[in-house]
């Protein structure tokens, strides 16, 4: 049982480049989330999707877009990367309030 | 919205000793309080949670206590072991009733010295 799978695990971008982080879950969960984790800041919610076809902004949505492609997949896109988006990104899905996290994607923007 | 703070930010204990991590929250209507553990290079995992209708919950060496009056809840780990070394996050719902939309604390790094 793979759980929540994120790709890529590591990525280096130049300022202004775009990229998409992919996330897939095989637990048949309705809700999915994208968080970013920065030193001394904890986990902050970027976007979430309560169900297939819906997305909503979290605490720090600026500079990001998301797509809930189907029930399994929820992608996060950076259209024009900035150094402030250097972070570790975590995708999660939920059942009954418990969040199940992927292993993270470390993104560096130069 | 909810504001969640953890104290201290780092904690070092001797193997076998107990560790206590405290978390405060701001919204008196919050009713769900989970603790997540993040091991190095991994995603966070739920280790224990408590709802506002109880004051304490235990699961083997781990317990969580809740003080609604003071708006704080604490994680207690007894007989600590090296594998308890990790970052621990407390959380509370950003919106009352939406228990999966959480505001997380900044995390505490627990080090267990062998």
Coordinates of N, CA and C in Angstrom, one line a residue:
Chain A
X1 N 0.8 -1.2 0.0 CA 0.0 0.0 0.0 C 0.9 1.2 0.0
X2 N 0.9 2.0 -1.1 CA 1.8 3.1 -1.2 C 1.4 4.3 -0.4
X3 N 0.1 4.6 -0.2 CA -0.3 5.7 0.6 C -0.3 7.0 -0.2
X4 N 0.5 8.0 0.2 CA 0.6 9.2 -0.6 C 2.0 9.3 -1.2
X5 N 2.0 9.5 -2.5 CA 3.2 9.5 -3.3 C 3.4 10.9 -4.0
X6 N 4.6 11.5 -3.7 CA 4.9 12.8 -4.3 C 6.1 12.7 -5.3
X7 N 6.0 13.4 -6.3 CA 7.2 13.6 -7.2 C 7.3 15.0 -7.7
X8 N 8.5 15.5 -8.0 CA 9.8 14.8 -7.6 C 10.1 15.0 -6.2
X9 N 11.1 14.3 -5.7 CA 11.6 14.5 -4.3 C 12.5 15.6 -4.1
X10 N 13.2 16.0 -5.2 CA 14.1 17.1 -5.1 C 14.0 17.9 -6.5
X11 N 14.1 19.2 -6.4 CA 14.1 20.0 -7.6 C 14.8 21.3 -7.4
X12 N 15.6 21.7 -8.3 CA 16.2 23.1 -8.3 C 15.7 23.8 -9.5
X13 N 15.3 25.0 -9.2 CA 14.7 25.9 -10.3 C 15.5 27.2 -10.3
X14 N 15.4 27.9 -11.4 CA 15.9 29.3 -11.4 C 14.6 30.2 -11.3
X15 N 14.9 31.4 -10.7 CA 13.8 32.4 -10.6 C 13.1 32.5 -11.9
X16 N 11.7 32.5 -11.9 CA 10.9 32.7 -13.1 C 10.5 31.4 -13.8
X17 N 11.2 30.3 -13.5 CA 10.8 29.0 -14.1 C 9.5 28.5 -13.5
X18 N 8.9 27.6 -14.2 CA 7.7 27.0 -13.7 C 7.9 25.5 -13.5
X19 N 7.1 25.0 -12.7 CA 7.1 23.5 -12.5 C 5.8 23.1 -11.7
X20 N 5.6 21.8 -11.8 CA 4.4 21.2 -11.2 C 4.9 20.1 -10.3
X21 N 4.4 20.1 -9.0 CA 4.6 19.0 -8.1 C 3.4 18.1 -8.2
X22 N 3.7 16.8 -8.3 CA 2.6 15.8 -8.5 C 2.3 15.1 -7.2
X23 N 1.1 14.7 -6.9 CA 0.7 14.0 -5.7 C -0.4 13.0 -6.1
X24 N -0.3 11.8 -5.6 CA -1.3 10.8 -5.8 C -1.5 9.9 -4.6
X25 N -2.7 9.6 -4.3 CA -3.0 8.8 -3.1 C -3.9 7.6 -3.5
X26 N -3.6 6.4 -2.9 CA -4.3 5.2 -3.3 C -5.3 4.7 -2.2
X27 N -5.7 5.7 -1.3 CA -6.5 5.3 -0.1 C -8.0 5.7 -0.3
X28 N -8.3 6.1 -1.5 CA -9.7 6.5 -1.8 C -10.2 7.6 -0.9
X29 N -9.3 8.5 -0.5 CA -9.7 9.7 0.3 C -10.3 10.8 -0.5
X30 N -11.3 11.4 0.0 CA -11.9 12.5 -0.7 C -11.1 13.8 -0.7
X31 N -10.5 14.1 0.5 CA -9.8 15.4 0.7 C -8.3 15.3 0.5
X32 N -7.8 16.3 -0.1 CA -6.3 16.3 -0.3 C -5.8 17.7 0.0
X33 N -4.5 17.8 0.3 CA -3.9 19.1 0.8 C -2.5 19.3 0.3
X34 N -2.1 20.5 0.1 CA -0.7 20.9 -0.1 C -0.3 21.8 1.1
X35 N 0.8 21.4 1.7 CA 1.5 22.2 2.8 C 2.9 22.6 2.4
X36 N 3.4 23.6 2.9 CA 4.8 23.9 2.8 C 5.4 24.0 4.2
X37 N 6.6 23.5 4.4 CA 7.3 23.5 5.7 C 8.6 24.3 5.5
X38 N 8.7 25.3 6.4 CA 9.9 26.1 6.4 C 10.5 26.1 7.8
X39 N 11.8 26.3 7.9 CA 12.4 26.2 9.3 C 11.8 27.2 10.2
X40 N 11.4 26.8 11.4 CA 10.8 27.7 12.4 C 9.4 28.1 12.1
X41 N 8.8 27.6 11.0 CA 7.5 28.0 10.7 C 6.4 26.9 10.7
X42 N 6.8 25.7 10.9 CA 5.8 24.6 11.0 C 5.3 24.4 9.6
X43 N 4.1 23.7 9.6 CA 3.5 23.4 8.3 C 2.4 24.4 8.0
X44 N 2.4 25.0 6.9 CA 1.4 26.0 6.5 C 0.6 25.5 5.3
X45 N -0.7 25.6 5.3 CA -1.6 25.1 4.3 C -1.6 26.1 3.1
X46 N -1.3 25.5 1.9 CA -1.3 26.3 0.7 C -2.7 26.3 0.0
X47 N -3.1 25.1 -0.3 CA -4.4 24.8 -1.0 C -4.9 23.5 -0.5
X48 N -6.2 23.3 -0.6 CA -6.8 22.0 -0.3 C -8.0 21.8 -1.3
X49 N -8.3 20.5 -1.3 CA -9.4 20.1 -2.2 C -10.3 19.1 -1.4
X50 N -11.5 19.6 -1.1 CA -12.4 18.8 -0.2 C -12.9 17.6 -1.0
X51 N -13.0 17.7 -2.3 CA -13.5 16.5 -3.1 C -13.1 16.8 -4.5
X52 N -13.2 15.8 -5.3 CA -12.9 15.9 -6.8 C -13.7 17.0 -7.4
X53 N -13.0 17.9 -8.1 CA -13.6 19.0 -8.7 C -13.7 20.3 -7.9
X54 N -13.2 20.3 -6.7 CA -13.3 21.5 -5.9 C -11.9 21.8 -5.3
X55 N -11.5 23.1 -5.2 CA -10.3 23.5 -4.6 C -10.5 24.8 -3.8
X56 N -9.7 25.0 -2.8 CA -9.9 26.2 -2.0 C -8.5 26.7 -1.5
X57 N -8.4 28.0 -1.2 CA -7.2 28.5 -0.7 C -7.0 28.2 0.7
X58 N -5.7 28.1 1.1 CA -5.4 27.9 2.5 C -4.8 29.2 3.0
X59 N -3.7 29.1 3.9 CA -3.1 30.2 4.5 C -2.2 31.0 3.6
X60 N -1.5 30.3 2.7 CA -0.4 30.9 1.9 C -0.6 30.6 0.5
X61 N -1.6 30.9 -0.2 CA -1.9 30.5 -1.6 C -1.2 31.3 -2.7
X62 N -0.7 32.5 -2.4 CA -0.1 33.4 -3.4 C 1.1 32.8 -4.1
X63 N 1.1 32.8 -5.4 CA 2.2 32.2 -6.2 C 2.0 30.8 -6.6
X64 N 0.9 30.2 -6.2 CA 0.6 28.8 -6.5 C -0.8 28.6 -7.2
X65 N -0.9 27.5 -7.9 CA -2.1 27.1 -8.5 C -2.2 25.6 -8.3
X66 N -3.4 25.0 -8.2 CA -3.6 23.6 -8.0 C -4.6 23.1 -9.0
X67 N -4.5 21.8 -9.2 CA -5.5 21.0 -10.0 C -5.8 19.7 -9.3
X68 N -7.1 19.5 -9.1 CA -7.6 18.2 -8.6 C -8.0 17.4 -9.9
X69 N -7.1 16.6 -10.4 CA -7.2 16.0 -11.7 C -8.3 14.9 -11.6
X70 N -8.3 14.2 -10.5 CA -9.3 13.1 -10.3 C -9.3 12.8 -8.8
X71 N -9.9 11.8 -8.4 CA -10.0 11.6 -6.9 C -8.6 11.2 -6.4
X72 N -7.7 10.6 -7.2 CA -6.4 10.2 -6.7 C -5.4 11.3 -6.7
X73 N -5.5 12.2 -7.7 CA -4.3 13.1 -7.9 C -4.6 14.6 -7.7
X74 N -3.6 15.3 -7.1 CA -3.8 16.7 -6.7 C -2.4 17.3 -7.0
X75 N -2.3 18.2 -8.0 CA -1.0 18.8 -8.3 C -0.9 20.2 -7.9
X76 N 0.3 20.6 -7.7 CA 0.6 22.0 -7.2 C 1.5 22.6 -8.3
X77 N 1.2 23.8 -8.8 CA 2.0 24.4 -9.9 C 2.5 25.8 -9.4
X78 N 3.8 26.0 -9.7 CA 4.4 27.3 -9.5 C 4.6 27.8 -10.9
X79 N 3.9 28.9 -11.2 CA 4.0 29.5 -12.6 C 5.3 30.2 -12.8
X80 N 5.7 31.0 -11.8 CA 6.9 31.8 -12.0 C 7.6 31.7 -10.6
X81 N 8.5 30.8 -10.5 CA 9.1 30.5 -9.2 C 9.9 31.7 -8.6
X82 N 9.8 31.9 -7.3 CA 10.6 32.9 -6.6 C 11.4 32.3 -5.5
X83 N 12.5 32.9 -5.1 CA 13.3 32.4 -4.0 C 12.6 32.2 -2.7
X84 N 11.5 33.0 -2.5 CA 10.7 32.8 -1.3 C 9.9 31.5 -1.3
X85 N 9.8 30.8 -2.4 CA 9.2 29.5 -2.6 C 10.1 28.4 -2.3
X86 N 11.3 28.6 -2.0 CA 12.2 27.6 -1.6 C 11.7 27.0 -0.3
X87 N 11.4 25.7 -0.3 CA 10.7 25.1 0.9 C 10.7 23.6 0.7
X88 N 10.1 22.9 1.7 CA 9.8 21.5 1.5 C 8.3 21.4 1.4
X89 N 7.8 20.8 0.4 CA 6.3 20.7 0.1 C 5.8 19.3 0.5
X90 N 4.7 19.3 1.2 CA 4.1 18.0 1.6 C 2.7 18.0 1.1
X91 N 2.3 16.9 0.4 CA 1.0 16.6 0.1 C 0.4 15.7 1.1
X92 N -0.9 15.8 1.4 CA -1.6 14.9 2.3 C -3.0 14.6 1.9
X93 N -3.5 13.5 2.4 CA -4.9 13.2 2.2 C -5.5 12.9 3.6
X94 N -6.8 12.9 3.7 CA -7.4 12.7 5.0 C -8.5 11.7 5.0
X95 N -8.6 11.0 6.1 CA -9.7 10.2 6.5 C -10.1 10.4 7.9
X96 N -11.3 10.9 8.1 CA -11.8 11.1 9.5 C -11.0 12.0 10.3
X97 N -10.4 13.0 9.7 CA -9.6 14.0 10.4 C -8.1 13.7 10.4
X98 N -7.7 12.4 10.3 CA -6.3 12.1 10.3 C -5.7 12.4 9.0
X99 N -4.6 13.2 9.0 CA -3.9 13.5 7.8 C -2.8 12.4 7.5
X100 N -2.7 12.0 6.3 CA -1.7 11.1 5.8 C -0.8 11.8 4.9
X101 N 0.5 12.0 5.2 CA 1.4 12.8 4.5 C 2.3 12.0 3.5
X102 N 2.6 12.6 2.4 CA 3.7 12.1 1.6 C 5.1 12.4 2.2
X103 N 6.1 12.0 1.6 CA 7.5 12.1 2.1 C 8.1 13.5 1.8
X104 N 7.4 14.3 1.0 CA 7.9 15.6 0.8 C 8.7 15.8 -0.5
X105 N 8.6 17.0 -1.0 CA 9.4 17.4 -2.1 C 10.2 18.7 -1.8
X106 N 11.5 18.5 -1.9 CA 12.4 19.7 -1.5 C 12.7 20.5 -2.7
X107 N 12.2 21.8 -2.7 CA 12.3 22.7 -3.8 C 13.3 23.8 -3.5
X108 N 14.3 24.1 -4.3 CA 15.2 25.2 -4.2 C 15.0 26.1 -5.4
X109 N 14.8 27.4 -5.1 CA 14.7 28.4 -6.2 C 15.9 29.3 -6.1
X110 N 16.7 29.3 -7.1 CA 17.9 30.2 -7.1 C 17.7 31.5 -7.7
Chain B
X1 N -9.1 33.3 13.1 CA -8.4 32.0 12.9 C -7.7 31.5 14.1
X2 N -7.3 30.3 14.1 CA -6.6 29.7 15.3 C -5.1 30.1 15.2
X3 N -4.6 30.3 16.4 CA -3.1 30.5 16.6 C -2.6 29.5 17.5
X4 N -1.6 28.7 17.1 CA -1.1 27.6 17.8 C 0.4 27.9 18.1
X5 N 0.8 27.7 19.4 CA 2.2 27.9 19.7 C 2.7 26.8 20.5
X6 N 4.0 26.4 20.3 CA 4.6 25.3 21.0 C 5.8 25.8 21.8
X7 N 6.0 25.2 22.9 CA 7.1 25.5 23.8 C 7.7 24.3 24.4
X8 N 9.0 24.1 24.5 CA 10.0 24.9 23.9 C 10.2 24.5 22.5
X9 N 11.2 25.1 21.8 CA 11.4 24.7 20.4 C 12.3 23.6 20.2
X10 N 13.2 23.3 21.2 CA 14.0 22.1 21.2 C 14.0 21.5 22.6
X11 N 14.2 20.2 22.7 CA 14.2 19.5 24.0 C 15.1 18.4 23.9
X12 N 16.0 18.2 24.8 CA 17.0 17.1 24.9 C 16.8 16.4 26.2
X13 N 16.6 15.1 26.1 CA 16.4 14.3 27.3 C 17.3 13.0 27.3
X14 N 17.6 12.5 28.4 CA 18.3 11.3 28.5 C 17.4 10.1 28.2
X15 N 17.9 9.1 27.5 CA 17.1 7.9 27.3 C 16.6 7.4 28.6
X16 N 15.3 7.0 28.6 CA 14.6 6.5 29.8 C 13.9 7.6 30.6
X17 N 14.3 8.8 30.4 CA 13.5 9.9 31.1 C 12.2 10.2 30.3
X18 N 11.4 11.1 31.0 CA 10.2 11.5 30.3 C 10.4 12.8 29.6
X19 N 9.6 13.1 28.6 CA 9.6 14.4 27.9 C 8.1 14.9 27.9
X20 N 8.0 16.2 28.1 CA 6.7 16.9 28.0 C 6.8 18.1 27.1
X21 N 5.9 18.1 26.1 CA 5.9 19.2 25.1 C 4.5 19.9 25.3
X22 N 4.5 21.2 25.4 CA 3.3 22.0 25.6 C 2.9 22.8 24.4
X23 N 1.6 22.9 24.2 CA 1.1 23.6 23.1 C -0.1 24.5 23.6
X24 N -0.1 25.7 23.1 CA -1.2 26.6 23.5 C -2.0 27.0 22.2
X25 N -3.3 27.2 22.4 CA -4.1 27.6 21.2 C -4.9 28.8 21.6
X26 N -5.5 29.5 20.7 CA -6.2 30.7 20.9 C -7.7 30.6 20.9
X27 N -8.3 29.7 20.1 CA -9.7 29.7 19.8 C -10.4 28.7 20.9
X28 N -11.1 29.3 21.8 CA -11.8 28.5 22.8 C -12.8 27.5 22.3
X29 N -13.2 27.7 21.0 CA -14.2 26.8 20.4 C -13.5 25.6 19.8
X30 N -12.2 25.6 19.7 CA -11.5 24.4 19.1 C -11.8 23.2 19.9
X31 N -12.0 22.0 19.2 CA -12.4 20.8 19.9 C -11.7 19.6 19.5
X32 N -10.6 19.8 18.8 CA -9.8 18.6 18.3 C -8.3 19.0 18.3
X33 N -7.5 18.1 18.9 CA -6.1 18.5 19.1 C -5.2 17.3 18.8
X34 N -4.6 17.3 17.7 CA -3.7 16.2 17.3 C -2.2 16.5 17.5
X35 N -1.4 15.5 17.7 CA 0.0 15.6 17.7 C 0.6 14.7 16.5
X36 N 1.5 15.3 15.7 CA 2.1 14.6 14.6 C 3.6 14.5 14.9
X37 N 4.2 13.4 14.4 CA 5.6 13.2 14.6 C 6.2 13.1 13.2
X38 N 7.3 13.8 13.0 CA 8.0 13.8 11.7 C 9.5 13.3 11.9
X39 N 9.7 12.2 11.4 CA 11.1 11.7 11.4 C 11.9 12.2 10.3
X40 N 13.2 12.2 10.4 CA 14.1 12.9 9.4 C 13.8 12.4 8.0
X41 N 13.5 13.3 7.1 CA 13.3 12.9 5.7 C 12.0 12.3 5.4
X42 N 11.1 12.3 6.4 CA 9.8 11.7 6.2 C 8.6 12.7 6.3
X43 N 7.5 12.3 5.9 CA 6.3 13.1 6.2 C 5.8 12.9 7.6
X44 N 5.0 13.8 8.1 CA 4.5 13.7 9.5 C 3.4 12.6 9.6
X45 N 3.4 12.0 10.8 CA 2.4 10.9 11.1 C 1.7 11.3 12.4
X46 N 0.4 11.0 12.4 CA -0.4 11.2 13.6 C 0.0 10.2 14.6
X47 N 0.3 10.7 15.8 CA 0.7 9.7 16.9 C -0.4 9.6 18.0
X48 N -1.1 10.7 18.2 CA -2.2 10.7 19.2 C -3.0 12.0 19.0
X49 N -4.3 11.9 19.4 CA -5.1 13.1 19.3 C -6.1 13.1 20.5
X50 N -6.7 14.2 20.8 CA -7.6 14.3 21.9 C -8.8 15.2 21.5
X51 N -10.0 14.9 21.9 CA -11.1 15.8 21.7 C -11.5 16.5 22.9
X52 N -12.2 17.6 22.8 CA -12.4 18.5 24.0 C -13.3 17.9 25.0
X53 N -13.9 16.8 24.8 CA -14.8 16.2 25.8 C -14.1 15.3 26.8
X54 N -12.8 15.2 26.6 CA -12.0 14.4 27.6 C -10.7 15.2 28.0
X55 N -10.2 14.8 29.2 CA -9.0 15.6 29.7 C -7.7 14.9 29.4
X56 N -7.7 13.6 29.2 CA -6.5 12.9 29.0 C -6.7 11.6 28.1
X57 N -5.7 11.3 27.3 CA -5.8 10.1 26.5 C -4.4 9.5 26.5
X58 N -4.3 8.1 26.6 CA -3.0 7.5 26.7 C -3.0 6.4 25.6
X59 N -1.8 6.1 25.1 CA -1.5 5.1 24.2 C -0.1 4.6 24.4
X60 N 0.0 3.6 25.2 CA 1.3 3.0 25.6 C 2.2 4.0 26.3
X61 N 3.3 4.4 25.7 CA 4.2 5.4 26.3 C 3.8 6.8 26.1
X62 N 2.8 7.0 25.3 CA 2.4 8.4 24.9 C 1.1 8.8 25.5
X63 N 1.0 10.0 26.0 CA -0.3 10.5 26.5 C -0.4 12.0 26.1
X64 N -1.7 12.4 26.0 CA -1.9 13.8 25.8 C -2.9 14.3 26.8
X65 N -2.7 15.5 27.4 CA -3.6 16.1 28.4 C -4.1 17.4 27.8
X66 N -5.3 17.7 28.2 CA -5.9 18.9 27.7 C -6.5 19.8 28.8
X67 N -6.1 21.0 28.8 CA -6.7 22.0 29.8 C -7.4 23.1 29.0
X68 N -8.7 22.9 28.9 CA -9.5 23.8 28.1 C -9.6 25.2 28.7
X69 N -9.6 25.3 30.1 CA -9.6 26.6 30.7 C -8.4 27.4 30.3
X70 N -7.3 26.8 30.4 CA -6.0 27.5 30.1 C -5.7 27.5 28.6
X71 N -6.5 26.8 27.8 CA -6.2 26.6 26.4 C -4.8 26.1 26.1
X72 N -4.5 25.0 26.7 CA -3.3 24.3 26.3 C -3.4 22.8 26.4
X73 N -2.6 22.1 25.6 CA -2.6 20.7 25.7 C -1.1 20.2 25.6
X74 N -0.8 19.1 26.2 CA 0.6 18.7 26.3 C 0.8 17.2 25.8
X75 N 1.9 17.0 25.2 CA 2.3 15.6 24.9 C 3.3 15.1 25.9
X76 N 3.0 13.9 26.4 CA 3.9 13.3 27.4 C 4.4 12.0 26.8
X77 N 5.7 11.8 26.8 CA 6.4 10.6 26.4 C 7.1 10.1 27.6
X78 N 6.8 8.9 28.0 CA 7.5 8.2 29.1 C 8.6 7.2 28.6
X79 N 9.6 7.0 29.4 CA 10.6 6.0 29.1 C 11.1 6.2 27.6
X80 N 11.6 7.4 27.4 CA 12.0 7.8 26.0 C 13.1 6.8 25.5
X81 N 13.0 6.7 24.2 CA 13.9 5.8 23.5 C 14.5 6.6 22.3
X82 N 15.7 6.2 21.8 CA 16.3 6.9 20.7 C 15.4 7.1 19.5
X83 N 14.5 6.2 19.2 CA 13.6 6.3 18.1 C 12.5 7.3 18.3
X84 N 12.4 7.9 19.5 CA 11.5 9.0 19.8 C 12.1 10.3 19.3
X85 N 13.4 10.3 18.9 CA 14.0 11.6 18.4 C 13.3 11.9 17.1
X86 N 12.7 13.1 17.0 CA 12.0 13.6 15.8 C 11.5 15.0 16.1
X87 N 10.8 15.5 15.1 CA 10.1 16.8 15.3 C 8.7 16.5 15.5
X88 N 8.1 17.2 16.6 CA 6.7 16.9 16.9 C 6.0 18.2 16.7
X89 N 4.8 18.1 16.0 CA 3.9 19.2 15.8 C 2.6 19.0 16.5
X90 N 2.2 20.1 17.1 CA 0.8 20.1 17.6 C -0.1 20.9 16.6
X91 N -1.4 20.7 16.7 CA -2.2 21.4 15.7 C -3.6 21.6 16.3
X92 N -4.4 22.5 15.7 CA -5.8 22.7 16.1 C -6.5 23.1 14.9
X93 N -7.8 22.9 14.8 CA -8.6 23.2 13.6 C -8.5 24.7 13.3
X94 N -8.3 25.1 12.0 CA -8.3 26.5 11.6 C -9.7 27.0 11.7
X95 N -10.7 26.1 11.4 CA -12.1 26.5 11.5 C -12.8 25.5 12.4
X96 N -13.6 26.0 13.3 CA -14.3 25.1 14.2 C -15.1 24.1 13.4
X97 N -14.9 22.8 13.8 CA -15.7 21.8 13.1 C -15.0 21.2 11.9
X98 N -14.0 21.9 11.4 CA -13.2 21.3 10.2 C -11.9 20.7 10.7
X99 N -12.0 19.5 11.3 CA -10.9 18.9 12.0 C -9.7 18.6 11.1
X100 N -9.9 18.5 9.8 CA -8.8 18.2 8.9 C -8.1 19.4 8.4
X101 N -8.7 20.6 8.6 CA -8.0 21.8 8.1 C -7.4 22.4 9.4
X102 N -6.1 22.1 9.5 CA -5.4 22.4 10.8 C -4.4 23.5 10.7
X103 N -4.3 24.2 11.8 CA -3.2 25.1 12.0 C -2.1 24.4 12.8
X104 N -0.9 24.3 12.3 CA 0.1 23.6 13.0 C 1.0 24.6 13.8
X105 N 1.5 24.1 15.0 CA 2.6 24.8 15.6 C 3.9 24.8 14.9
X106 N 4.9 25.5 15.3 CA 6.2 25.5 14.6 C 7.0 24.3 14.8
X107 N 6.6 23.4 15.6 CA 7.4 22.2 15.8 C 8.4 22.3 16.9
X108 N 8.7 21.1 17.5 CA 9.7 21.0 18.5 C 10.6 19.8 18.1
X109 N 11.9 20.0 18.2 CA 12.8 19.0 17.9 C 13.2 18.3 19.2
X110 N 12.8 17.0 19.3 CA 13.2 16.2 20.5 C 14.4 15.4 20.2
X111 N 15.4 15.5 21.1 CA 16.6 14.6 21.0 C 16.6 13.7 22.2
X112 N 16.8 12.4 22.0 CA 16.9 11.5 23.1 C 18.3 11.0 23.1
X113 N 19.1 11.3 24.1 CA 20.5 11.0 24.2 C 20.6 9.6 24.8
X114 N 21.4 8.7 24.1 CA 21.5 7.3 24.5 C 22.4 7.2 25.8

